[in-house]
Amino acid sequence: MARWIPILLVWALAWGCAGVKPWERGRLAHDCMQIVVDADEAGALGKLEATREGASGGLSGGGGGCGCN
């Protein structure tokens, strides 16, 4: 019985995956589905991410990732 548990677990996880049809993507792109809805907060999170990452770029001027720009 114990060897069936991993098989059932993998089956249950795989069953939960579903493809999104092109005509269903509009629902997922709705404003309420966005993680950040405030533009100021999005800018602050972008700055934080760029500072922590150090490798992201193309959004503003150059910097070394230290957050001093």
PDB file of C-alpha atoms in Angstrom:
ATOM      1  CA  MET A   1       0.000   0.000   0.000  1.00  0.00           C
ATOM      2  CA  ALA A   2       2.840   2.384   0.791  1.00  0.00           C
ATOM      3  CA  ARG A   3       4.195   2.212  -2.749  1.00  0.00           C
ATOM      4  CA  TRP A   4       0.836   3.414  -4.147  1.00  0.00           C
ATOM      5  CA  ILE A   5       0.931   6.655  -2.146  1.00  0.00           C
ATOM      6  CA  PRO A   6       3.634   8.341  -4.308  1.00  0.00           C
ATOM      7  CA  ILE A   7       1.879   7.198  -7.466  1.00  0.00           C
ATOM      8  CA  LEU A   8      -1.443   8.603  -6.275  1.00  0.00           C
ATOM      9  CA  LEU A   9       0.233  11.831  -5.185  1.00  0.00           C
ATOM     10  CA  VAL A  10       1.843  12.357  -8.597  1.00  0.00           C
ATOM     11  CA  TRP A  11      -1.445  11.510 -10.298  1.00  0.00           C
ATOM     12  CA  ALA A  12      -3.346  14.012  -8.134  1.00  0.00           C
ATOM     13  CA  LEU A  13      -0.813  16.772  -8.818  1.00  0.00           C
ATOM     14  CA  ALA A  14      -0.805  16.091 -12.551  1.00  0.00           C
ATOM     15  CA  TRP A  15      -4.603  16.064 -12.656  1.00  0.00           C
ATOM     16  CA  GLY A  16      -4.653  19.614 -11.240  1.00  0.00           C
ATOM     17  CA  CYS A  17      -2.705  21.017 -14.205  1.00  0.00           C
ATOM     18  CA  ALA A  18      -4.880  22.449 -16.935  1.00  0.00           C
ATOM     19  CA  GLY A  19      -4.236  24.343 -20.114  1.00  0.00           C
ATOM     20  CA  VAL A  20      -5.704  27.798 -20.584  1.00  0.00           C
ATOM     21  CA  LYS A  21      -7.486  28.316 -23.874  1.00  0.00           C
ATOM     22  CA  PRO A  22      -6.845  31.591 -25.759  1.00  0.00           C
ATOM     23  CA  TRP A  23     -10.414  32.782 -25.177  1.00  0.00           C
ATOM     24  CA  GLU A  24     -10.071  32.158 -21.417  1.00  0.00           C
ATOM     25  CA  ARG A  25      -6.961  34.285 -20.990  1.00  0.00           C
ATOM     26  CA  GLY A  26      -8.961  37.500 -20.821  1.00  0.00           C
ATOM     27  CA  ARG A  27     -10.323  36.477 -17.442  1.00  0.00           C
ATOM     28  CA  LEU A  28      -6.818  35.941 -16.098  1.00  0.00           C
ATOM     29  CA  ALA A  29      -5.677  39.334 -17.397  1.00  0.00           C
ATOM     30  CA  HIS A  30      -8.389  41.198 -15.465  1.00  0.00           C
ATOM     31  CA  ASP A  31      -7.218  43.936 -13.075  1.00  0.00           C
ATOM     32  CA  CYS A  32      -8.328  41.993 -10.004  1.00  0.00           C
ATOM     33  CA  MET A  33      -5.935  39.178 -10.962  1.00  0.00           C
ATOM     34  CA  GLN A  34      -2.864  41.428 -10.974  1.00  0.00           C
ATOM     35  CA  ILE A  35      -0.453  41.205  -8.068  1.00  0.00           C
ATOM     36  CA  VAL A  36       0.189  44.953  -7.932  1.00  0.00           C
ATOM     37  CA  VAL A  37      -2.569  47.347  -8.953  1.00  0.00           C
ATOM     38  CA  ASP A  38      -0.994  50.601  -7.712  1.00  0.00           C
ATOM     39  CA  ALA A  39       1.464  52.237 -10.135  1.00  0.00           C
ATOM     40  CA  ASP A  40       3.541  53.776  -7.335  1.00  0.00           C
ATOM     41  CA  GLU A  41       3.804  50.448  -5.590  1.00  0.00           C
ATOM     42  CA  ALA A  42       4.790  48.784  -8.873  1.00  0.00           C
ATOM     43  CA  GLY A  43       7.598  51.319  -9.323  1.00  0.00           C
ATOM     44  CA  ALA A  44       8.842  50.781  -5.790  1.00  0.00           C
ATOM     45  CA  LEU A  45       8.762  47.013  -6.183  1.00  0.00           C
ATOM     46  CA  GLY A  46      10.569  47.309  -9.519  1.00  0.00           C
ATOM     47  CA  LYS A  47      13.305  49.400  -7.904  1.00  0.00           C
ATOM     48  CA  LEU A  48      13.586  46.931  -5.036  1.00  0.00           C
ATOM     49  CA  GLU A  49      13.792  43.985  -7.401  1.00  0.00           C
ATOM     50  CA  ALA A  50      16.400  45.674  -9.589  1.00  0.00           C
ATOM     51  CA  THR A  51      18.471  46.539  -6.530  1.00  0.00           C
ATOM     52  CA  ARG A  52      18.328  43.047  -5.082  1.00  0.00           C
ATOM     53  CA  GLU A  53      18.821  41.282  -8.400  1.00  0.00           C
ATOM     54  CA  GLY A  54      21.720  43.354  -9.679  1.00  0.00           C
ATOM     55  CA  ALA A  55      21.404  41.776 -13.122  1.00  0.00           C
ATOM     56  CA  SER A  56      18.096  43.214 -14.295  1.00  0.00           C
ATOM     57  CA  GLY A  57      18.214  46.167 -16.589  1.00  0.00           C
ATOM     58  CA  GLY A  58      16.664  48.100 -19.411  1.00  0.00           C
ATOM     59  CA  LEU A  59      14.250  49.981 -17.180  1.00  0.00           C
ATOM     60  CA  SER A  60      16.317  53.047 -16.280  1.00  0.00           C
ATOM     61  CA  GLY A  61      19.881  54.310 -16.045  1.00  0.00           C
ATOM     62  CA  GLY A  62      22.893  52.234 -15.192  1.00  0.00           C
ATOM     63  CA  GLY A  63      23.784  51.070 -11.750  1.00  0.00           C
ATOM     64  CA  GLY A  64      25.846  48.456 -10.026  1.00  0.00           C
ATOM     65  CA  GLY A  65      23.096  46.849  -8.011  1.00  0.00           C
ATOM     66  CA  CYS A  66      24.076  48.575  -4.794  1.00  0.00           C
ATOM     67  CA  GLY A  67      21.011  50.835  -4.814  1.00  0.00           C
ATOM     68  CA  CYS A  68      23.019  54.047  -4.812  1.00  0.00           C
ATOM     69  CA  ASN A  69      21.892  55.361  -8.204  1.00  0.00           C
TER      70      ASN A  69
END
